[in-house]
Coordinates of C-alpha atoms in Angstrom, one line a residue:
X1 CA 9.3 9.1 8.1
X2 CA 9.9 10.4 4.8
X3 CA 7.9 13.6 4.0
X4 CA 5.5 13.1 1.2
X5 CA 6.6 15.7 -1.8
X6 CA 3.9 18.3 -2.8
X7 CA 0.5 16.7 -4.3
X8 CA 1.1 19.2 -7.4
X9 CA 3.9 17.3 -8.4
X10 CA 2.7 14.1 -7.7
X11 CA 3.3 10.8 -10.6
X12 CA 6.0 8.3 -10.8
X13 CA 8.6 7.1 -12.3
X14 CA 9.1 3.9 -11.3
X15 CA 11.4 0.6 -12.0
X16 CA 9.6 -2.4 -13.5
X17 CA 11.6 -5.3 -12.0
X18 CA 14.9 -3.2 -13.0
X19 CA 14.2 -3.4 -16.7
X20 CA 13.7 0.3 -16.5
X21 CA 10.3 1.1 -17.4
X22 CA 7.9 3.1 -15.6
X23 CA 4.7 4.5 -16.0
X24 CA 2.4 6.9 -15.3
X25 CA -1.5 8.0 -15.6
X26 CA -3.6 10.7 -15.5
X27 CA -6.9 11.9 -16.4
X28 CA -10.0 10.1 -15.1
X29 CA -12.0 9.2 -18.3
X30 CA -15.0 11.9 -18.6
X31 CA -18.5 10.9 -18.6
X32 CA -19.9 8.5 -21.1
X33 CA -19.4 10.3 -24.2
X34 CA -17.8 9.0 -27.1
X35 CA -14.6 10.9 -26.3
X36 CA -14.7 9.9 -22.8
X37 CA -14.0 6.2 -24.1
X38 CA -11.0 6.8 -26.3
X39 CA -7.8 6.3 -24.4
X40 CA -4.0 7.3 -25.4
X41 CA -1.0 5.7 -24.2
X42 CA 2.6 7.4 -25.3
X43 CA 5.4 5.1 -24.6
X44 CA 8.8 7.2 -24.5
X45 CA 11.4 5.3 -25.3
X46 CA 14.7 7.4 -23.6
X47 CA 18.1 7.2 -24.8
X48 CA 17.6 7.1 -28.8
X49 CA 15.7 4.5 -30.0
X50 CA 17.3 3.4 -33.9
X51 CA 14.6 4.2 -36.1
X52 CA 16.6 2.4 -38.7
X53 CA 16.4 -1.0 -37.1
X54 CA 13.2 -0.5 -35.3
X55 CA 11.7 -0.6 -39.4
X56 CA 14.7 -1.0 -41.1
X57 CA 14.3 0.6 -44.6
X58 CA 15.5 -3.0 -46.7
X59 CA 13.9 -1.7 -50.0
X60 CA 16.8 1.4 -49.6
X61 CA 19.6 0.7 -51.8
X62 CA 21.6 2.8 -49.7
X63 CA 20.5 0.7 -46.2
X64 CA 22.7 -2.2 -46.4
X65 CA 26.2 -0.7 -47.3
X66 CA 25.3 2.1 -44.4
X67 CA 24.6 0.0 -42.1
X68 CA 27.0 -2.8 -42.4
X69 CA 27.3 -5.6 -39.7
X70 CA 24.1 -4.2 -37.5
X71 CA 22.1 -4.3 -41.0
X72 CA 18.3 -6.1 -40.8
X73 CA 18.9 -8.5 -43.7
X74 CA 16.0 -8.0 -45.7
X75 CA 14.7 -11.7 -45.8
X76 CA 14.7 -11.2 -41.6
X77 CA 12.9 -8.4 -41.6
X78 CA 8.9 -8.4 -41.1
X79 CA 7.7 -6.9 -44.6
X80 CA 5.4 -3.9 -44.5
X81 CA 5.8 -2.2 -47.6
X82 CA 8.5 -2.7 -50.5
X83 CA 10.5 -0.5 -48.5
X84 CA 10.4 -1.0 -45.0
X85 CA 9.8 -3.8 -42.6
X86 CA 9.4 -4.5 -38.8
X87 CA 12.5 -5.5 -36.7
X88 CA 12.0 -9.8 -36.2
X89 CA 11.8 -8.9 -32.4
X90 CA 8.6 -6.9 -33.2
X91 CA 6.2 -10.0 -34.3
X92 CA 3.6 -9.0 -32.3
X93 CA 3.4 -5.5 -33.3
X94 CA 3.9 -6.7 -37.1
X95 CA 0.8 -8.9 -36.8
X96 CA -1.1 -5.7 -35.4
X97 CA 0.4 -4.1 -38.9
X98 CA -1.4 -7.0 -40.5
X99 CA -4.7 -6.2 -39.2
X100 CA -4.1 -2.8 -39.9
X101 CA -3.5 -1.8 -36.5
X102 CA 0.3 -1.1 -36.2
X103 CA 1.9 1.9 -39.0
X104 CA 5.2 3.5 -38.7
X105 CA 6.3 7.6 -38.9
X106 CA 9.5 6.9 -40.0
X107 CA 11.4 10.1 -40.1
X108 CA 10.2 12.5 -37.5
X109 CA 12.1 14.6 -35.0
X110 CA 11.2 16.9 -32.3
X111 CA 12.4 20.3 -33.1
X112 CA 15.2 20.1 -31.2
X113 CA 19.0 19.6 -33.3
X114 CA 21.4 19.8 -30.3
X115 CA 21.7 15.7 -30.1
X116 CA 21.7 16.2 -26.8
X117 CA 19.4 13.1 -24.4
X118 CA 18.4 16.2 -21.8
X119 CA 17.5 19.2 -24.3
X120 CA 16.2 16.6 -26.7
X121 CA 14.0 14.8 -24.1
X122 CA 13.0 18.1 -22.7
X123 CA 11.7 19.5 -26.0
X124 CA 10.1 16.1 -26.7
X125 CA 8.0 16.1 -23.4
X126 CA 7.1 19.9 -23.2
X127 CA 5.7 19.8 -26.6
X128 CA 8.1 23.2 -26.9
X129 CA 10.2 24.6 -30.0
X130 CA 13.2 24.5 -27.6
X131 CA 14.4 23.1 -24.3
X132 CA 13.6 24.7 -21.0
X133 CA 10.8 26.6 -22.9
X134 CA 7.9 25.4 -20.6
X135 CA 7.8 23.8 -16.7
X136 CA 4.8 21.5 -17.9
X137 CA 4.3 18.5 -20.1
X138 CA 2.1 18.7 -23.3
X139 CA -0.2 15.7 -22.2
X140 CA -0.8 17.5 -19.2
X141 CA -1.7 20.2 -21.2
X142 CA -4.0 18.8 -23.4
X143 CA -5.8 17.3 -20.7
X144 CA -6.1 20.7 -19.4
X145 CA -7.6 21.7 -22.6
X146 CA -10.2 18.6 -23.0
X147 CA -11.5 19.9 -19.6
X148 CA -10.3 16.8 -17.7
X149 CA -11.1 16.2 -14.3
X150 CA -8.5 17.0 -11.1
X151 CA -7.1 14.0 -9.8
X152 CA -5.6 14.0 -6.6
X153 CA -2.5 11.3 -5.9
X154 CA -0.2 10.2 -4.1
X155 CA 3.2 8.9 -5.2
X156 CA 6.5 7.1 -3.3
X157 CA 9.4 7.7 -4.7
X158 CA 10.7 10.3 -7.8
X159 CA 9.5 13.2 -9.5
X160 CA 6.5 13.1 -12.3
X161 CA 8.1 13.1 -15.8
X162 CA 8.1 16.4 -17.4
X163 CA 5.2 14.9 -20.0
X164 CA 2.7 14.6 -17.3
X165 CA 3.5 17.8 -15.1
X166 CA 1.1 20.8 -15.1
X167 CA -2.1 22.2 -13.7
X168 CA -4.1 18.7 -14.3
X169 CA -3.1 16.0 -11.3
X170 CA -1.4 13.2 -11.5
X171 CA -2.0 9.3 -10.1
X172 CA 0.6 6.8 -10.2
X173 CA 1.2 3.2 -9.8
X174 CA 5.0 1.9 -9.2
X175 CA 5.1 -1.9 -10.3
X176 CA 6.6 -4.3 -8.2
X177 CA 6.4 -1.8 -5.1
X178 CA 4.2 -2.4 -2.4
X179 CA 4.1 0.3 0.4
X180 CA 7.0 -0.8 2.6
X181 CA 6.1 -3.9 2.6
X182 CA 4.0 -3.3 5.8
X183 CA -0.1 -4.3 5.2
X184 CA -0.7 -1.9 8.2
X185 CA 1.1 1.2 6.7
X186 CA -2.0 2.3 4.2
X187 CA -4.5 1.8 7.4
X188 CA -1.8 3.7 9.9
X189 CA -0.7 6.3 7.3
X190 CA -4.4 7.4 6.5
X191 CA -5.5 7.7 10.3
X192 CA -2.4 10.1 10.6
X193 CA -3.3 12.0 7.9
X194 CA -6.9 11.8 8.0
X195 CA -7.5 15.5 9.0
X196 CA -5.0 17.0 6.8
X197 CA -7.0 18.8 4.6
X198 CA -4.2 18.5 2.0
X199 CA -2.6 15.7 2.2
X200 CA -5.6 13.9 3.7
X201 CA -7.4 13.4 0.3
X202 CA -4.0 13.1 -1.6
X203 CA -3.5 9.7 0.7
X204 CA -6.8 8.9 -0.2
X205 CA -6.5 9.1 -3.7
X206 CA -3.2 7.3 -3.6
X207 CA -4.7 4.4 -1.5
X208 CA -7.5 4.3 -4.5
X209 CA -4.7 3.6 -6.8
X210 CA -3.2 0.6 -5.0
X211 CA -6.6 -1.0 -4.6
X212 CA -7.3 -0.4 -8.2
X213 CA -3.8 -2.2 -9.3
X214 CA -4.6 -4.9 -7.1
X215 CA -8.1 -5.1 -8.5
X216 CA -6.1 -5.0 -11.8
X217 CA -3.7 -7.6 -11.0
X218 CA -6.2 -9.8 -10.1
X219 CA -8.2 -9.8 -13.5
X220 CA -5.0 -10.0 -15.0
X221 CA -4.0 -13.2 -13.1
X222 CA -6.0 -16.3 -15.1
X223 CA -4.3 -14.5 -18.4
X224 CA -1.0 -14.7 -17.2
X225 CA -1.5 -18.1 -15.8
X226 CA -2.3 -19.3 -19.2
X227 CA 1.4 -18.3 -20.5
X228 CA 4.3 -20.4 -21.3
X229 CA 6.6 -20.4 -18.1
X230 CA 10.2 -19.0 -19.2
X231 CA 12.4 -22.3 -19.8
X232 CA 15.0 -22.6 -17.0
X233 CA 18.7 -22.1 -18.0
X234 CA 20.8 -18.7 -17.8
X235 CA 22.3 -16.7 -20.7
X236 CA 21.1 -13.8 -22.9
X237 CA 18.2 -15.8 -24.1
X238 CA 16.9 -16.6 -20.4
X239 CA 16.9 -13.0 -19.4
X240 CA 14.6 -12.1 -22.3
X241 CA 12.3 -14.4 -22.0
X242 CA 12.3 -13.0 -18.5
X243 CA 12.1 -9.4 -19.8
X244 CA 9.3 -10.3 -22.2
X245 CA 7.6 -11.7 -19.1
X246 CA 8.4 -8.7 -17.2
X247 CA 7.0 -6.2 -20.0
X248 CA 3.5 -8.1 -20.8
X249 CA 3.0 -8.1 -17.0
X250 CA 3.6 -4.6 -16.6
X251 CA 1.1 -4.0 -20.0
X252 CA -1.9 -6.2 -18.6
X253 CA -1.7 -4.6 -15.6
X254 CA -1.8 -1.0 -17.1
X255 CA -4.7 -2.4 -19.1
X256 CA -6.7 -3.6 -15.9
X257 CA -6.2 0.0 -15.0
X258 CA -7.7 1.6 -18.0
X259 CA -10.4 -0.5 -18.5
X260 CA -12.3 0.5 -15.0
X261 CA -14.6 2.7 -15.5
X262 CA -13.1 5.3 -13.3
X263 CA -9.8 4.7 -14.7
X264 CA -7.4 6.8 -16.6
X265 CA -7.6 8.3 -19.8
X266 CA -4.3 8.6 -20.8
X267 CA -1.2 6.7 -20.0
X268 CA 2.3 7.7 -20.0
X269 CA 4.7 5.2 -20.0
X270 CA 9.2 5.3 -20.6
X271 CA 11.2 2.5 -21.7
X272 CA 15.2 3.6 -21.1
X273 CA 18.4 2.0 -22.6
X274 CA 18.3 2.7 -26.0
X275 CA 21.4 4.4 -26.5
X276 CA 23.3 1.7 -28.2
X277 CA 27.0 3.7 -29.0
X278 CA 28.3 0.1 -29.5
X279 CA 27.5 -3.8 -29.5
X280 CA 24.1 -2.6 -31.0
X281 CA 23.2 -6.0 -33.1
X282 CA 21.3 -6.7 -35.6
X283 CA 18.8 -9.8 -35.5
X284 CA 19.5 -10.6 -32.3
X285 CA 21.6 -8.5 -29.5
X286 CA 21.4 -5.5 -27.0
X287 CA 18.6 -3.6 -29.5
X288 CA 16.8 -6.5 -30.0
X289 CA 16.3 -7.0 -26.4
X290 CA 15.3 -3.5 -25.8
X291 CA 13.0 -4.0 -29.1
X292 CA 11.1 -7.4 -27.6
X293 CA 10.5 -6.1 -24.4
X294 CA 8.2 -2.9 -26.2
X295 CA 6.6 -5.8 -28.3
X296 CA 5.8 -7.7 -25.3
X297 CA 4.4 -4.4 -23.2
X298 CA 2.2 -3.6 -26.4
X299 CA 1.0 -7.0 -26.4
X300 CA 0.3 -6.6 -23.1
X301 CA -1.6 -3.7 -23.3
X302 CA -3.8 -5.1 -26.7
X303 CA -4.5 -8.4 -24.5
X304 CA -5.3 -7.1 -21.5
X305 CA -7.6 -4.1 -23.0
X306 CA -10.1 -6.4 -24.7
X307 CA -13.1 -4.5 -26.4
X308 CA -10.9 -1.5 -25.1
X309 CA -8.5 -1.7 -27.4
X310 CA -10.7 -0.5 -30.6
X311 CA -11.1 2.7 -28.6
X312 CA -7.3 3.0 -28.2
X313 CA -4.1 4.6 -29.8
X314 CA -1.1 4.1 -28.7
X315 CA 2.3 5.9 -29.8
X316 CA 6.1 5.1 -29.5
X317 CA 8.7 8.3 -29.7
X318 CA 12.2 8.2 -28.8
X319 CA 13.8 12.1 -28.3
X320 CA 16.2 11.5 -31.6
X321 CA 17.0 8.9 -34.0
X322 CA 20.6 7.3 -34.2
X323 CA 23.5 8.1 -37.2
X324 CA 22.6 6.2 -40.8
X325 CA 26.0 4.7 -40.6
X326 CA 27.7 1.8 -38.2
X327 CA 30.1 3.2 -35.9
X328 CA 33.8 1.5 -35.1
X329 CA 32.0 -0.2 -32.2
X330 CA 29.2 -1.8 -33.8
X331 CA 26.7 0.9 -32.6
X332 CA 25.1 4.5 -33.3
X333 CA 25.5 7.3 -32.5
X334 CA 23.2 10.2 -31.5
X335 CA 21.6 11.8 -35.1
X336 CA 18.2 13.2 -35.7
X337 CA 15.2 11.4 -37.8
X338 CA 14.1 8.4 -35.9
X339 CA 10.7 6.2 -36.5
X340 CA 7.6 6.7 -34.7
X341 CA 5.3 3.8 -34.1
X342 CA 1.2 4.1 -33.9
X343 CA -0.8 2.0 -32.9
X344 CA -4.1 0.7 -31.4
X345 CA -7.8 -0.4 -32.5
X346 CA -8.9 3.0 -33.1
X347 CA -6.3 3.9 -35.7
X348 CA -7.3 4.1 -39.5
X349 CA -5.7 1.9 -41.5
X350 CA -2.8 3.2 -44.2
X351 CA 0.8 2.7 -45.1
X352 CA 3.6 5.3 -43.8
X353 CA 3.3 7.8 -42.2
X354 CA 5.4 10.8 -43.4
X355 CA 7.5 10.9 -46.2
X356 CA 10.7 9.0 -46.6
X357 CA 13.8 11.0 -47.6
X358 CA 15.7 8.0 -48.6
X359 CA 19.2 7.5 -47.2
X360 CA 21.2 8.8 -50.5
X361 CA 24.3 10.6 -49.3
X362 CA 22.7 13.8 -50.6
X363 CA 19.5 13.8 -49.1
X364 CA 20.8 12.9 -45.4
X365 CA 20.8 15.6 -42.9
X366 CA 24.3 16.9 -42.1
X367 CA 25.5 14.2 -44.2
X368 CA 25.1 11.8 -41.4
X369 CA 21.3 11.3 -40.1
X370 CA 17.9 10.2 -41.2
X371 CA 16.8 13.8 -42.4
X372 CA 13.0 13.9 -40.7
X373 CA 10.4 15.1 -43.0
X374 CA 7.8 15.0 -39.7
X375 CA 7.7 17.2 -37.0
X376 CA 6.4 15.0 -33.9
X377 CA 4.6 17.8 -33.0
X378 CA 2.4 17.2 -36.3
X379 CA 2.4 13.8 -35.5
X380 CA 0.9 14.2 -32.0
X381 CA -1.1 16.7 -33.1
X382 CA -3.1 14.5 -35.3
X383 CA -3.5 11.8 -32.8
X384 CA -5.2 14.4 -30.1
X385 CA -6.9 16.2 -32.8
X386 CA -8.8 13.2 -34.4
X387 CA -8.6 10.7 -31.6
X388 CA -9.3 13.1 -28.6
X389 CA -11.5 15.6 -30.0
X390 CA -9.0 18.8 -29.6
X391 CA -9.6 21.7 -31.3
X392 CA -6.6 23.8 -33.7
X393 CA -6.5 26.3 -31.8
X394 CA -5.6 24.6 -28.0
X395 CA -3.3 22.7 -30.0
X396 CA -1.2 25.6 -32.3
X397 CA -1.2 27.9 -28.9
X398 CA -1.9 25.6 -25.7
X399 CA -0.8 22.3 -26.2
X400 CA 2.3 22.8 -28.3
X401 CA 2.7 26.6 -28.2
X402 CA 3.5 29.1 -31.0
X403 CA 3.2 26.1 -33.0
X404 CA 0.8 27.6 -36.1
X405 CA 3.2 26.6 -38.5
X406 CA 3.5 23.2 -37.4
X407 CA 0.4 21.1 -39.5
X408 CA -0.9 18.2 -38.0
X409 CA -1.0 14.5 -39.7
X410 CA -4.1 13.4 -40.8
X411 CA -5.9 10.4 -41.3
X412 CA -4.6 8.6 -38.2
X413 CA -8.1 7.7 -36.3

């Protein structure tokens, strides 16, 4: 049998019916006050995510002739502002916009400048000024800081994602795996460890999780019953309806999850393939699909959360943003300012976040990149501070260390 890895390492990450997304949570919610009921999910979305056609900036005079066959026309884009608008394959987040409920960050950057996906990703989950600076995520550590209870879990598979390693435990939930496939193996597994004074409560606490996703699953059920089926037929269009499918499945669940009343506090969840060096698209296409599947999960999540949801923030960061201009191949490559998007029923309505550098050839950052104007340290650091109660000081020095100089956003919840 396969030795279980160390309980102080313990999350996921974990393959949602291969569209590469998994998820994690910690944190049990704390007692019944007001803080205790606001929840935060971070989606990472790994590989680069293109800020530019995420909320393509069509009011830009410089945005079309930059971005030339993988342009948003503006009459397809989903208006915000005079400036920017939504990606069409974001409707469901643009009607959240509508109700004031959706808002975009759209230059920030992590501090890192390397345009490298492991450095990058590394700086953007420690919460660090540089990569390899810490061994422990910055959720992890602001859990830590809110006092959050020790969970105890048990995981199958990979290593926790740097975000949510550190002192505070871990419990995870791989979708679309059950445990071997065996309905025995939880009943035979706990008898064997049953007296193991540490992996006997870690089993336990990992069984606890199944039963909770099947618990969630099963509210989830009449919803997802109530959806379209995906129209039979192959092709590019079939597979993301599928995705789409896929993605609000994973989302409801995670929402059955978080609305127990023993249930996590904050979610972690990654999205991968983003890193569109060529065939990018515009309208429709390889980022598109990539684009509809995170509209579908955070659908997913604002169905499934009911009355939840207006306690709720949730926040989409990619480790860089993509080059301004089109490459040879009809993609981007790796550059630096990228858009953020917030979310959630607890967010205060307002217009950008950030300010917008504009994409004249003078003002873009090595003369090739969306120059950020945010650090997404500031941004995160207004999300914890006004939406999770943190305090300055466990932010600038626990948090995010030796970050003093870093100010946090306001006016976000």
């Amino acid at each position: 049998m396969t030795a279980l890895a160390s309980p102080t390492r313990r999350a996921l990450l974990a393959a949602g019916a291969g569209f590469g997304v998994s998820l994690s949570f910690m944190g049990r919610a704390r007692a019944a006050d007001g803080l205790g009921r606001k929840k935060l999910v971070v989606i990472v979305a790994r590989g680069a995510m293109d800020g530019l056609s995420a909320a393509p900036p069509v009011g830009d005079p410089d945005y079309a002739g930059l971005r030339g066959r993988i342009a948003i026309p503006a009459e397809a884009a989903l208006k915000l502002d005079e400036t920017f608008g939504l990606h069409p394959a974001l409707a469901g987040i643009h009607g959240l916009a509508r109700k004031g409920q959706a808002r975009i960050a759209p230059a920030v950057a992590s501090p890192d400048r390397a345009r490298s996906h492991f450095e990058a990703q590394d700086v953007l989950e420690s919460g660090a000024a540089a990569a390899y600076g810490t061994s422990s995520g910055f959720l992890n550590r602001a859990l830590e800081a809110m006092g959050g209870h020790r969970v105890e879990a048990l995981s199958v598979g990979t290593t926790a994602p740097l975000i949510l390693r550190g002192k505070v435990q871990t419990a995870s939930w791989s979708p679309g795996r059950e445990t071997d496939g065996n309905p025995r193996l939880p009943a035979i597994l706990g008898d064997l460890y049953a007296g193991d004074p540490l992996l006997g409560p870690a089993l336990a606490q990992g069984l606890e999780t199944e039963a909770m996703v099947a618990m969630a699953r099963k509210d989830a059920a009449p919803a997802a019953a109530g959806m379209a089926p995906a129209a039979s037929g192959g092709g590019l269009q079939a597979l993301a309806r599928q995705g789409r499918a896929a993605a609000e499945g994973v989302g409801r669940t995670t929402a059955g999850l978080m609305r127990r009343p023993d249930g996590p506090q904050v979610v972690a969840l990654s999205i991968d393939g983003w890193d569109t060096h060529a065939n990018q698209g515009a309208v429709e296409g390889q980022l598109a699909g990539r684009l509809s599947y995170l509209d579908a999960l955070v659908m997913g999540l604002h169905d499934g959360l009911g009355e939840t949801w207006k306690d709720t923030i949730v926040v989409t960061a990619t480790e860089f943003g993509r080059t301004a201009r089109v490459n040879g191949t009809g993609g981007t490559d790796h550059g630096t300012g990228s858009t953020a998007l917030v979310m959630g029923g607890a967010l205060k309505p307002g217009g950008v976040i950030g300010d917008w550098p504009t994409l004249k050839p003078a003002a873009l950052f090595e003369g090739r990149d969306t120059r950020p104007t945010l650090d997404l340290r500031g941004l995160f650091k207004g999300v914890l501070a006004e939406h999770l109660g943190l305090d300055r000081r466990a932010l600038d020095t626990t948090v995010f260390p030796d970050s003093a100089d870093v100010a946090a956003a306001t006016g976000l919840a």
